[in-house]
GROMACS .gro file of C-alpha atoms in nm:
model
  503
    1MET     CA    1   0.000   0.000   0.000
    2SER     CA    2   0.275   0.248   0.094
    3GLY     CA    3   0.476   0.152  -0.213
    4ILE     CA    4   0.205   0.228  -0.466
    5LEU     CA    5   0.118   0.550  -0.282
    6ALA     CA    6   0.482   0.664  -0.287
    7ALA     CA    7   0.509   0.586  -0.659
    8LYS     CA    8   0.191   0.775  -0.736
    9TYR     CA    9   0.292   1.096  -0.556
   10LEU     CA   10   0.650   1.094  -0.685
   11LEU     CA   11   0.520   1.056  -1.039
   12HIS     CA   12   0.291   1.351  -0.967
   13ILE     CA   13   0.590   1.583  -0.915
   14GLY     CA   14   0.768   1.467  -1.229
   15LEU     CA   15   1.006   1.206  -1.088
   16ASN     CA   16   1.049   0.860  -1.237
   17PRO     CA   17   1.051   0.618  -0.942
   18THR     CA   18   1.147   0.252  -0.960
   19VAL     CA   19   0.960   0.017  -0.728
   20PHE     CA   20   1.113  -0.320  -0.636
   21GLU     CA   21   0.859  -0.579  -0.520
   22ALA     CA   22   0.967  -0.926  -0.408
   23LYS     CA   23   0.628  -1.087  -0.483
   24GLN     CA   24   0.467  -1.127  -0.824
   25GLY     CA   25   0.197  -0.870  -0.761
   26ILE     CA   26   0.090  -0.575  -0.547
   27GLY     CA   27  -0.096  -0.593  -0.217
   28GLY     CA   28   0.168  -0.659   0.048
   29VAL     CA   29   0.025  -0.847   0.347
   30TRP     CA   30  -0.316  -0.847   0.178
   31ARG     CA   31  -0.191  -1.089  -0.091
   32GLU     CA   32  -0.173  -1.382   0.149
   33THR     CA   33  -0.402  -1.376   0.452
   34PHE     CA   34  -0.683  -1.574   0.611
   35ALA     CA   35  -0.992  -1.631   0.399
   36SER     CA   36  -1.196  -1.464   0.674
   37THR     CA   37  -0.980  -1.151   0.697
   38LYS     CA   38  -1.157  -0.819   0.661
   39LEU     CA   39  -1.052  -0.459   0.700
   40GLN     CA   40  -1.002  -0.341   1.058
   41THR     CA   41  -1.083   0.016   0.956
   42PRO     CA   42  -1.433   0.112   0.835
   43ARG     CA   43  -1.439   0.151   0.458
   44PRO     CA   44  -1.495   0.533   0.451
   45ALA     CA   45  -1.176   0.581   0.657
   46PHE     CA   46  -0.973   0.337   0.447
   47GLN     CA   47  -0.993   0.523   0.119
   48PHE     CA   48  -0.753   0.700  -0.116
   49THR     CA   49  -0.818   1.074  -0.123
   50ASP     CA   50  -0.863   1.089  -0.500
   51PHE     CA   51  -0.995   0.740  -0.572
   52PRO     CA   52  -1.316   0.641  -0.385
   53TRP     CA   53  -1.433   0.284  -0.341
   54PRO     CA   54  -1.652   0.157  -0.626
   55SER     CA   55  -2.024   0.197  -0.566
   56HIS     CA   56  -2.089  -0.178  -0.554
   57VAL     CA   57  -1.875  -0.215  -0.239
   58THR     CA   58  -2.116  -0.117   0.039
   59THR     CA   59  -2.005  -0.331   0.333
   60GLN     CA   60  -1.851  -0.148   0.630
   61LEU     CA   61  -1.547  -0.379   0.642
   62PRO     CA   62  -1.456  -0.503   0.292
   63THR     CA   63  -1.309  -0.850   0.247
   64GLN     CA   64  -0.956  -0.940   0.144
   65SER     CA   65  -1.057  -0.987  -0.220
   66GLN     CA   66  -1.238  -0.650  -0.226
   67VAL     CA   67  -0.933  -0.474  -0.080
   68MET     CA   68  -0.708  -0.638  -0.340
   69ASP     CA   69  -0.944  -0.533  -0.622
   70TYR     CA   70  -0.939  -0.177  -0.485
   71PHE     CA   71  -0.557  -0.168  -0.479
   72HIS     CA   72  -0.537  -0.304  -0.835
   73SER     CA   73  -0.790  -0.050  -0.961
   74TYR     CA   74  -0.590   0.233  -0.801
   75ALA     CA   75  -0.260   0.110  -0.949
   76ASN     CA   76  -0.411   0.068  -1.295
   77HIS     CA   77  -0.589   0.404  -1.287
   78PHE     CA   78  -0.265   0.593  -1.217
   79ARG     CA   79  -0.053   0.364  -1.438
   80LEU     CA   80   0.173   0.261  -1.154
   81LEU     CA   81   0.241  -0.096  -1.269
   82ASP     CA   82   0.477   0.031  -1.539
   83HIS     CA   83   0.711   0.149  -1.263
   84ILE     CA   84   0.708  -0.171  -1.055
   85GLN     CA   85   0.961  -0.451  -1.106
   86PHE     CA   86   0.794  -0.763  -0.968
   87ASN     CA   87   0.974  -1.076  -0.847
   88SER     CA   88   1.261  -0.845  -0.751
   89LYS     CA   89   1.380  -0.894  -0.394
   90VAL     CA   90   1.605  -0.631  -0.240
   91VAL     CA   91   1.880  -0.823  -0.059
   92GLY     CA   92   2.124  -0.546   0.026
   93ILE     CA   93   2.163  -0.169   0.044
   94ARG     CA   94   2.485   0.033   0.050
   95TYR     CA   95   2.551   0.406   0.089
   96LEU     CA   96   2.826   0.521  -0.147
   97GLY     CA   97   3.033   0.836  -0.129
   98LYS     CA   98   3.120   0.850   0.240
   99GLU     CA   99   3.311   0.615   0.466
  100SER     CA  100   3.223   0.475   0.809
  101MET     CA  101   3.025   0.707   1.038
  102GLU     CA  102   3.084   1.023   0.834
  103CYS     CA  103   2.756   0.974   0.650
  104LEU     CA  104   2.535   0.983   0.961
  105GLY     CA  105   2.314   1.291   0.949
  106LEU     CA  106   2.461   1.395   0.615
  107TRP     CA  107   2.153   1.556   0.464
  108GLY     CA  108   2.190   1.777   0.157
  109LYS     CA  109   2.279   2.143   0.131
  110ASN     CA  110   2.058   2.350   0.362
  111ARG     CA  111   1.906   2.019   0.485
  112GLY     CA  112   1.751   1.933   0.151
  113PRO     CA  113   1.684   1.578   0.028
  114TYR     CA  114   1.996   1.518  -0.183
  115ALA     CA  115   2.360   1.513  -0.068
  116GLU     CA  116   2.617   1.589  -0.337
  117GLY     CA  117   2.846   1.302  -0.438
  118THR     CA  118   2.649   1.030  -0.253
  119VAL     CA  119   2.402   0.766  -0.374
  120TRP     CA  120   2.224   0.459  -0.246
  121GLU     CA  121   2.321   0.132  -0.413
  122VAL     CA  122   2.044  -0.128  -0.407
  123GLY     CA  123   2.112  -0.498  -0.466
  124VAL     CA  124   1.820  -0.681  -0.628
  125GLN     CA  125   1.782  -1.056  -0.672
  126LYS     CA  126   1.542  -1.161  -0.950
  127SER     CA  127   1.339  -1.473  -0.880
  128ASN     CA  128   1.403  -1.606  -1.231
  129GLY     CA  129   1.781  -1.570  -1.222
  130ASP     CA  130   2.088  -1.619  -1.008
  131SER     CA  131   2.262  -1.291  -1.082
  132LEU     CA  132   2.256  -0.997  -0.841
  133GLU     CA  133   2.177  -0.661  -0.998
  134TRP     CA  134   2.294  -0.331  -0.846
  135HIS     CA  135   2.103  -0.007  -0.904
  136HIS     CA  136   2.190   0.349  -0.798
  137PHE     CA  137   1.947   0.610  -0.666
  138ASP     CA  138   1.964   0.961  -0.524
  139PHE     CA  139   1.685   0.894  -0.274
  140LEU     CA  140   1.544   0.579  -0.120
  141VAL     CA  141   1.192   0.519   0.014
  142MET     CA  142   1.152   0.209   0.232
  143CYS     CA  143   0.793   0.082   0.201
  144ILE     CA  144   0.836  -0.269   0.343
  145GLY     CA  145   0.600  -0.202   0.636
  146ARG     CA  146   0.587  -0.344   0.987
  147TYR     CA  147   0.397  -0.664   0.914
  148GLY     CA  148   0.474  -0.980   0.722
  149ASP     CA  149   0.796  -1.161   0.621
  150VAL     CA  150   0.958  -1.181   0.968
  151PRO     CA  151   0.745  -1.350   1.238
  152LYS     CA  152   0.795  -1.256   1.602
  153ILE     CA  153   0.873  -1.578   1.787
  154PRO     CA  154   0.880  -1.576   2.170
  155SER     CA  155   1.192  -1.699   2.350
  156PHE     CA  156   1.173  -1.982   2.606
  157PRO     CA  157   1.388  -2.133   2.881
  158THR     CA  158   1.577  -2.452   2.805
  159SER     CA  159   1.351  -2.754   2.749
  160LYS     CA  160   1.039  -2.538   2.737
  161GLY     CA  161   1.039  -2.429   2.372
  162PRO     CA  162   0.877  -2.569   2.056
  163GLU     CA  163   1.144  -2.838   2.027
  164VAL     CA  164   0.988  -3.041   2.312
  165PHE     CA  165   0.636  -3.034   2.162
  166GLN     CA  166   0.538  -3.350   1.975
  167GLY     CA  167   0.278  -3.176   1.760
  168LYS     CA  168   0.301  -2.906   1.494
  169VAL     CA  169   0.389  -2.540   1.560
  170ILE     CA  170   0.307  -2.279   1.295
  171HIS     CA  171   0.299  -1.898   1.290
  172THR     CA  172  -0.010  -1.725   1.152
  173MET     CA  173   0.212  -1.586   0.873
  174ASP     CA  174   0.279  -1.941   0.749
  175TYR     CA  175  -0.085  -2.038   0.793
  176SER     CA  176  -0.187  -1.746   0.571
  177ALA     CA  177   0.013  -1.897   0.285
  178LEU     CA  178  -0.189  -2.224   0.293
  179ASN     CA  179  -0.472  -2.287   0.052
  180LYS     CA  180  -0.814  -2.390   0.183
  181THR     CA  181  -0.753  -2.765   0.144
  182GLN     CA  182  -0.423  -2.744   0.332
  183ALA     CA  183  -0.576  -2.527   0.604
  184ASP     CA  184  -0.871  -2.764   0.657
  185GLU     CA  185  -0.635  -3.062   0.673
  186LEU     CA  186  -0.425  -2.885   0.936
  187LEU     CA  187  -0.721  -2.800   1.161
  188LYS     CA  188  -1.005  -3.050   1.116
  189GLY     CA  189  -1.038  -3.290   1.406
  190LYS     CA  190  -0.732  -3.145   1.579
  191ARG     CA  191  -0.685  -3.001   1.925
  192VAL     CA  192  -0.561  -2.650   1.849
  193VAL     CA  193  -0.410  -2.384   2.076
  194VAL     CA  194  -0.389  -2.027   1.951
  195ILE     CA  195  -0.140  -1.797   2.123
  196GLY     CA  196  -0.238  -1.428   2.134
  197PHE     CA  197  -0.541  -1.201   2.153
  198GLN     CA  198  -0.490  -0.962   1.863
  199LYS     CA  199  -0.659  -0.962   1.523
  200SER     CA  200  -0.480  -1.254   1.360
  201ALA     CA  201  -0.530  -1.473   1.670
  202LEU     CA  202  -0.900  -1.383   1.692
  203ASP     CA  203  -0.955  -1.450   1.322
  204PHE     CA  204  -0.771  -1.778   1.340
  205ALA     CA  205  -0.972  -1.901   1.640
  206VAL     CA  206  -1.291  -1.851   1.437
  207GLU     CA  207  -1.143  -2.031   1.135
  208CYS     CA  208  -1.044  -2.318   1.362
  209ALA     CA  209  -1.397  -2.337   1.505
  210GLU     CA  210  -1.547  -2.334   1.154
  211ALA     CA  211  -1.321  -2.621   1.046
  212ASN     CA  212  -1.416  -2.827   1.352
  213GLN     CA  213  -1.794  -2.809   1.327
  214GLY     CA  214  -1.981  -3.139   1.320
  215ASP     CA  215  -1.879  -3.489   1.427
  216GLY     CA  216  -1.523  -3.529   1.548
  217GLY     CA  217  -1.470  -3.156   1.594
  218LYS     CA  218  -1.236  -3.038   1.867
  219SER     CA  219  -1.239  -2.709   2.054
  220CYS     CA  220  -0.981  -2.437   1.999
  221THR     CA  221  -0.816  -2.280   2.306
  222MET     CA  222  -0.691  -1.922   2.298
  223VAL     CA  223  -0.399  -1.860   2.537
  224PHE     CA  224  -0.299  -1.500   2.604
  225ARG     CA  225  -0.126  -1.282   2.861
  226THR     CA  226  -0.325  -0.961   2.811
  227VAL     CA  227  -0.693  -0.909   2.734
  228HIS     CA  228  -0.758  -0.625   2.489
  229TRP     CA  229  -1.072  -0.426   2.418
  230THR     CA  230  -1.227  -0.520   2.084
  231VAL     CA  231  -1.496  -0.330   1.897
  232PRO     CA  232  -1.789  -0.449   1.681
  233HIS     CA  233  -1.761  -0.425   1.305
  234TYR     CA  234  -2.014  -0.139   1.291
  235TYR     CA  235  -1.785   0.084   1.506
  236LYS     CA  236  -2.070   0.228   1.712
  237CYS     CA  237  -2.152   0.233   2.082
  238TRP     CA  238  -2.509   0.307   2.189
  239GLY     CA  239  -2.563   0.437   1.834
  240VAL     CA  240  -2.270   0.684   1.849
  241PRO     CA  241  -1.997   0.624   1.585
  242LEU     CA  242  -1.653   0.595   1.745
  243PRO     CA  243  -1.507   0.864   1.514
  244PHE     CA  244  -1.733   1.117   1.687
  245LEU     CA  245  -1.575   1.023   2.020
  246TYR     CA  246  -1.211   1.021   1.914
  247GLY     CA  247  -1.185   1.148   1.554
  248THR     CA  248  -1.302   1.510   1.579
  249ARG     CA  249  -1.086   1.814   1.647
  250PHE     CA  250  -1.283   1.886   1.966
  251ALA     CA  251  -1.240   1.530   2.094
  252GLN     CA  252  -0.866   1.530   2.026
  253PHE     CA  253  -0.838   1.872   2.191
  254LEU     CA  254  -0.945   1.701   2.515
  255LEU     CA  255  -0.668   1.441   2.486
  256GLU     CA  256  -0.301   1.475   2.568
  257LYS     CA  257  -0.060   1.591   2.294
  258PRO     CA  258   0.314   1.535   2.251
  259ASP     CA  259   0.380   1.912   2.276
  260ARG     CA  260   0.208   2.058   2.584
  261SER     CA  261   0.217   2.421   2.681
  262PHE     CA  262   0.122   2.524   3.035
  263LEU     CA  263  -0.222   2.630   2.910
  264LEU     CA  264  -0.285   2.301   2.729
  265THR     CA  265  -0.164   2.107   3.033
  266SER     CA  266  -0.414   2.293   3.250
  267ILE     CA  267  -0.698   2.229   3.004
  268PHE     CA  268  -0.596   1.862   2.982
  269ARG     CA  269  -0.628   1.824   3.359
  270LEU     CA  270  -0.953   2.017   3.366
  271PHE     CA  271  -1.119   1.779   3.120
  272ALA     CA  272  -1.003   1.459   3.294
  273PRO     CA  273  -1.363   1.371   3.402
  274LEU     CA  274  -1.489   1.405   3.045
  275ARG     CA  275  -1.209   1.183   2.910
  276TRP     CA  276  -1.296   0.923   3.173
  277ALA     CA  277  -1.665   0.943   3.078
  278MET     CA  278  -1.588   0.899   2.705
  279SER     CA  279  -1.381   0.589   2.778
  280LYS     CA  280  -1.635   0.449   3.023
  281PHE     CA  281  -1.917   0.511   2.771
  282VAL     CA  282  -1.750   0.270   2.528
  283GLU     CA  283  -1.652   0.018   2.795
  284LEU     CA  284  -2.005  -0.007   2.935
  285TYR     CA  285  -2.146  -0.069   2.587
  286LEU     CA  286  -1.895  -0.347   2.517
  287LEU     CA  287  -1.967  -0.507   2.854
  288TRP     CA  288  -2.341  -0.490   2.781
  289LYS     CA  289  -2.316  -0.612   2.422
  290PHE     CA  290  -2.072  -0.902   2.462
  291PRO     CA  291  -2.026  -1.171   2.732
  292LEU     CA  292  -1.685  -1.040   2.838
  293LYS     CA  293  -1.739  -1.107   3.208
  294LYS     CA  294  -1.865  -1.460   3.146
  295TYR     CA  295  -1.542  -1.556   2.969
  296GLY     CA  296  -1.304  -1.351   3.184
  297LEU     CA  297  -1.228  -1.111   2.900
  298VAL     CA  298  -1.261  -0.775   3.076
  299PRO     CA  299  -0.933  -0.582   3.027
  300ASP     CA  300  -0.750  -0.433   3.326
  301HIS     CA  301  -0.690  -0.104   3.140
  302SER     CA  302  -0.923   0.161   3.000
  303PHE     CA  303  -1.050   0.184   2.646
  304LEU     CA  304  -0.862   0.514   2.611
  305LYS     CA  305  -0.531   0.342   2.682
  306GLU     CA  306  -0.625   0.075   2.428
  307ILE     CA  307  -0.703   0.316   2.147
  308SER     CA  308  -0.398   0.528   2.236
  309SER     CA  309  -0.175   0.230   2.158
  310CYS     CA  310  -0.346   0.125   1.829
  311GLN     CA  311  -0.418  -0.216   1.982
  312ILE     CA  312  -0.788  -0.202   1.891
  313ALA     CA  313  -0.907  -0.502   1.692
  314THR     CA  314  -1.244  -0.562   1.530
  315LEU     CA  315  -1.428  -0.848   1.696
  316PRO     CA  316  -1.509  -1.134   1.455
  317ASP     CA  317  -1.886  -1.174   1.442
  318LYS     CA  318  -1.874  -1.548   1.515
  319LEU     CA  319  -1.625  -1.545   1.803
  320PHE     CA  320  -1.873  -1.557   2.092
  321PRO     CA  321  -2.135  -1.771   1.913
  322LYS     CA  322  -1.861  -2.031   1.855
  323ALA     CA  323  -1.757  -1.998   2.219
  324GLU     CA  324  -2.119  -2.066   2.322
  325GLU     CA  325  -2.105  -2.385   2.113
  326GLY     CA  326  -1.792  -2.493   2.304
  327LEU     CA  327  -1.570  -2.465   1.995
  328ILE     CA  328  -1.359  -2.177   2.134
  329ARG     CA  329  -1.219  -2.156   2.487
  330PHE     CA  330  -1.023  -1.878   2.654
  331SER     CA  331  -0.731  -1.912   2.896
  332LYS     CA  332  -0.543  -1.614   3.040
  333ALA     CA  333  -0.187  -1.692   3.146
  334SER     CA  334   0.083  -1.493   3.323
  335THR     CA  335   0.340  -1.724   3.160
  336TRP     CA  336   0.321  -2.007   2.913
  337SER     CA  337   0.562  -2.255   2.759
  338PHE     CA  338   0.564  -2.579   2.562
  339SER     CA  339   0.538  -2.933   2.694
  340SER     CA  340   0.557  -3.259   2.503
  341LYS     CA  341   0.177  -3.278   2.487
  342GLY     CA  342   0.086  -2.911   2.440
  343ILE     CA  343   0.107  -2.585   2.635
  344MET     CA  344   0.189  -2.534   3.003
  345ILE     CA  345   0.004  -2.238   3.159
  346ASP     CA  346   0.178  -2.073   3.455
  347ASP     CA  347   0.381  -2.395   3.497
  348VAL     CA  348   0.072  -2.555   3.651
  349THR     CA  349  -0.198  -2.636   3.396
  350GLU     CA  350  -0.135  -2.831   3.077
  351VAL     CA  351  -0.352  -2.780   2.769
  352GLU     CA  352  -0.308  -3.073   2.534
  353ALA     CA  353  -0.280  -2.990   2.165
  354ASP     CA  354  -0.203  -3.135   1.824
  355VAL     CA  355  -0.135  -2.794   1.667
  356VAL     CA  356  -0.012  -2.469   1.821
  357ILE     CA  357  -0.065  -2.148   1.624
  358LEU     CA  358   0.152  -1.849   1.715
  359GLY     CA  359  -0.048  -1.529   1.667
  360THR     CA  360   0.244  -1.337   1.817
  361GLY     CA  361   0.288  -1.068   1.554
  362TYR     CA  362   0.573  -0.959   1.331
  363ASP     CA  363   0.921  -0.815   1.377
  364GLY     CA  364   0.917  -0.520   1.138
  365GLU     CA  365   1.221  -0.356   1.297
  366THR     CA  366   1.443  -0.659   1.233
  367LYS     CA  367   1.317  -0.677   0.875
  368LEU     CA  368   1.422  -0.316   0.821
  369LYS     CA  369   1.757  -0.344   1.002
  370THR     CA  370   1.872  -0.649   0.806
  371LEU     CA  371   1.858  -0.448   0.482
  372LEU     CA  372   2.046  -0.141   0.602
  373PRO     CA  373   2.423  -0.095   0.633
  374LYS     CA  374   2.547  -0.158   0.986
  375GLN     CA  375   2.617   0.208   1.069
  376PHE     CA  376   2.254   0.294   0.990
  377ALA     CA  377   2.101  -0.019   1.146
  378ASP     CA  378   2.281   0.057   1.473
  379VAL     CA  379   2.117   0.400   1.508
  380LEU     CA  380   1.777   0.300   1.375
  381GLU     CA  381   1.585   0.224   1.694
  382ASN     CA  382   1.577   0.307   2.062
  383PRO     CA  383   1.631   0.053   2.347
  384GLU     CA  384   1.257  -0.032   2.348
  385GLY     CA  385   1.283  -0.142   1.984
  386VAL     CA  386   1.076   0.144   1.839
  387VAL     CA  387   1.187   0.313   1.519
  388ARG     CA  388   1.188   0.686   1.598
  389LEU     CA  389   1.112   0.901   1.294
  390TYR     CA  390   1.071   1.274   1.241
  391ARG     CA  391   0.719   1.342   1.111
  392GLY     CA  392   0.677   0.966   1.110
  393LEU     CA  393   0.904   0.898   0.812
  394ILE     CA  394   1.251   1.061   0.836
  395HIS     CA  395   1.528   0.928   1.060
  396PRO     CA  396   1.746   1.226   1.155
  397ASN     CA  397   2.071   1.033   1.100
  398ILE     CA  398   1.990   0.837   0.785
  399PRO     CA  399   2.024   1.075   0.487
  400GLN     CA  400   1.844   1.055   0.153
  401MET     CA  401   1.591   0.805   0.288
  402ALA     CA  402   1.229   0.797   0.402
  403ILE     CA  403   1.069   0.507   0.590
  404LEU     CA  404   0.696   0.468   0.527
  405GLY     CA  405   0.436   0.259   0.706
  406TYR     CA  406   0.566   0.258   1.065
  407PRO     CA  407   0.343   0.505   1.256
  408GLU     CA  408  -0.005   0.363   1.307
  409SER     CA  409  -0.341   0.530   1.348
  410LEU     CA  410  -0.707   0.444   1.308
  411SER     CA  411  -0.644   0.449   0.931
  412THR     CA  412  -0.303   0.327   0.821
  413LEU     CA  413  -0.384   0.411   0.460
  414HIS     CA  414  -0.440   0.775   0.553
  415SER     CA  415  -0.121   0.788   0.761
  416SER     CA  416   0.077   0.662   0.463
  417GLU     CA  417  -0.094   0.882   0.204
  418ILE     CA  418  -0.049   1.215   0.381
  419ARG     CA  419   0.316   1.128   0.442
  420CYS     CA  420   0.359   1.051   0.074
  421GLN     CA  421   0.215   1.395  -0.001
  422TRP     CA  422   0.461   1.547   0.250
  423LEU     CA  423   0.750   1.352   0.096
  424ALA     CA  424   0.663   1.472  -0.254
  425TYR     CA  425   0.671   1.834  -0.133
  426PHE     CA  426   1.005   1.774   0.038
  427LEU     CA  427   1.163   1.612  -0.268
  428SER     CA  428   1.038   1.893  -0.491
  429GLY     CA  429   1.214   2.151  -0.271
  430LYS     CA  430   0.905   2.315  -0.119
  431PHE     CA  431   1.062   2.306   0.230
  432VAL     CA  432   1.374   2.178   0.408
  433LEU     CA  433   1.427   1.973   0.722
  434PRO     CA  434   1.499   2.120   1.064
  435SER     CA  435   1.844   2.066   1.214
  436ILE     CA  436   1.947   1.719   1.326
  437LYS     CA  437   1.920   1.836   1.687
  438ASP     CA  438   1.565   1.965   1.638
  439MET     CA  439   1.455   1.644   1.469
  440GLU     CA  440   1.604   1.435   1.750
  441GLU     CA  441   1.429   1.650   2.012
  442TYR     CA  442   1.101   1.593   1.823
  443THR     CA  443   1.146   1.214   1.832
  444ASP     CA  444   1.241   1.233   2.203
  445ARG     CA  445   0.918   1.419   2.282
  446MET     CA  446   0.715   1.166   2.086
  447GLU     CA  447   0.877   0.878   2.273
  448LYS     CA  448   0.814   1.033   2.616
  449TYR     CA  449   0.455   1.106   2.517
  450MET     CA  450   0.385   0.748   2.408
  451LYS     CA  451   0.528   0.612   2.733
  452ARG     CA  452   0.295   0.843   2.929
  453ILE     CA  453  -0.029   0.756   2.758
  454THR     CA  454  -0.014   0.380   2.708
  455PRO     CA  455   0.121   0.070   2.881
  456PHE     CA  456   0.184  -0.090   2.541
  457TYR     CA  457   0.475   0.116   2.411
  458TRP     CA  458   0.627  -0.091   2.134
  459LYS     CA  459   0.524   0.114   1.829
  460SER     CA  460   0.431   0.471   1.740
  461CYS     CA  461   0.055   0.517   1.753
  462TYR     CA  462  -0.103   0.845   1.635
  463ALA     CA  463  -0.467   0.748   1.692
  464THR     CA  464  -0.551   1.003   1.962
  465PHE     CA  465  -0.357   1.291   1.808
  466GLN     CA  466  -0.395   1.220   1.435
  467ILE     CA  467  -0.537   1.568   1.364
  468TRP     CA  468  -0.252   1.735   1.555
  469ASP     CA  469  -0.001   1.534   1.352
  470ASN     CA  470  -0.178   1.619   1.026
  471ASP     CA  471  -0.173   1.988   1.123
  472ASN     CA  472   0.208   1.970   1.145
  473LEU     CA  473   0.236   1.798   0.808
  474CYS     CA  474  -0.001   2.050   0.648
  475THR     CA  475   0.193   2.344   0.792
  476ASP     CA  476   0.519   2.205   0.651
  477MET     CA  477   0.357   2.179   0.307
  478GLY     CA  478   0.206   2.526   0.325
  479TRP     CA  479  -0.151   2.393   0.345
  480ASN     CA  480  -0.418   2.536   0.568
  481PRO     CA  481  -0.451   2.280   0.854
  482MET     CA  482  -0.820   2.369   0.894
  483ARG     CA  483  -0.978   2.149   0.627
  484LYS     CA  484  -1.352   2.183   0.698
  485ARG     CA  485  -1.605   2.425   0.548
  486ASN     CA  486  -1.705   2.605   0.869
  487CYS     CA  487  -1.618   2.632   1.237
  488PHE     CA  488  -1.888   2.391   1.354
  489GLN     CA  489  -1.771   2.115   1.118
  490GLU     CA  490  -1.412   2.194   1.206
  491LEU     CA  491  -1.478   2.122   1.573
  492PHE     CA  492  -1.739   1.846   1.575
  493SER     CA  493  -1.728   1.665   1.239
  494PRO     CA  494  -1.491   1.364   1.221
  495TYR     CA  495  -1.191   1.413   0.999
  496SER     CA  496  -1.140   1.167   0.714
  497ASN     CA  497  -0.894   1.101   0.433
  498LEU     CA  498  -1.101   1.303   0.191
  499ASP     CA  499  -1.040   1.619   0.394
  500TYR     CA  500  -0.675   1.604   0.286
  501ARG     CA  501  -0.724   1.568  -0.085
  502GLN     CA  502  -0.450   1.755  -0.270
  503VAL     CA  503  -0.593   2.026  -0.494
   0.00000   0.00000   0.00000
């Protein structure tokens, strides 16, 4: 998604980008995913600014095939496929023109995008040949994203890892690559344990329950450390759309921001009761609507902390009906490990299994670091493992490069698109970067802010200050940050992608 967006906006300013794609088609993680996978973001929020969904797609959360059709239509409409080299895997990147650590922070004259006498050299391996091709570029845009390719596998003490388990262990990434026949064969009639409580784990539990309906079916057990708040597919609570609670300028004014003046700090404290009421409003609806207490699935943290960390997942419609049928069970564990027969919970209770599915996420940072030269990989992330980026796409010490797709929000497509617009303005010389020191201070403030607002600091989440972030990007580009028609809409109407269409 980020790759085709970057290509589109760079073409728009007269550049001729080359896109290297390891797979044989576009779509990224959407190419291979569960058959039941749907968008997490409501369709109106997951929409290109200048290319609306076709009229025949009316569902709130389009399916995987509908999303893929939408991406293909976008790429064909803007003639992006001519600039993509498929089956071309990038296996190495080198920075030429400077030695050792001299290149760190070496942005161009007056902090522009291009540094004289230096280029990026990109090594590409074609899937239909053994030779390694090297290409040279003045600027590099990394659009490999956080998800897919590198699974995050938990570490275990000696004799408590997957090697002692007599059954099969598979990550959800590998499961996504199976066809329906292979998936049914893996699950049907098997005792399955799913590790995790995020979207892929929830989806997989339902797929497992579907495969085990009828005679000989076995229940699926979800094992997880932390319970998270999930929302229904219609994204409403007591009839109020969630964007009205957290996606308006007024609502985000009530929430904490990375840059706080004394006045804003005072206002923030003053509105603490209203913030609590907004969060409790959603929590009470979810507790009323779904049997969370019955299954021990009431989170220990507030809904506000959940949405502030971009951990929100859409609840699969069939999750609790399948649980009522006894096909899905839930087990919260402080610790878990493998045994010969299955999973040990808190070193006390054993859950027997034939198959263990790891819904433990992806290691996007490692994927990025393995491609970069060592001097850049070493400065890429902070001790918590979070990639810190100025404006969500520029690392202060890695010149002539942008990294797209790492900050998350309630609409990842929108986060990527407005940054592609920003990048196009930067590469066309409409503005320059601040000093290295100023950019590093910005990333420091963002890191401290994320640690304050959420207990789940392992990625940059812009959900509760998306409008504030967009205001900064608009100001850099010389746009008016106020995108609505009048003051009332500006304050109380939810912002969407279409508000940032480039004229």
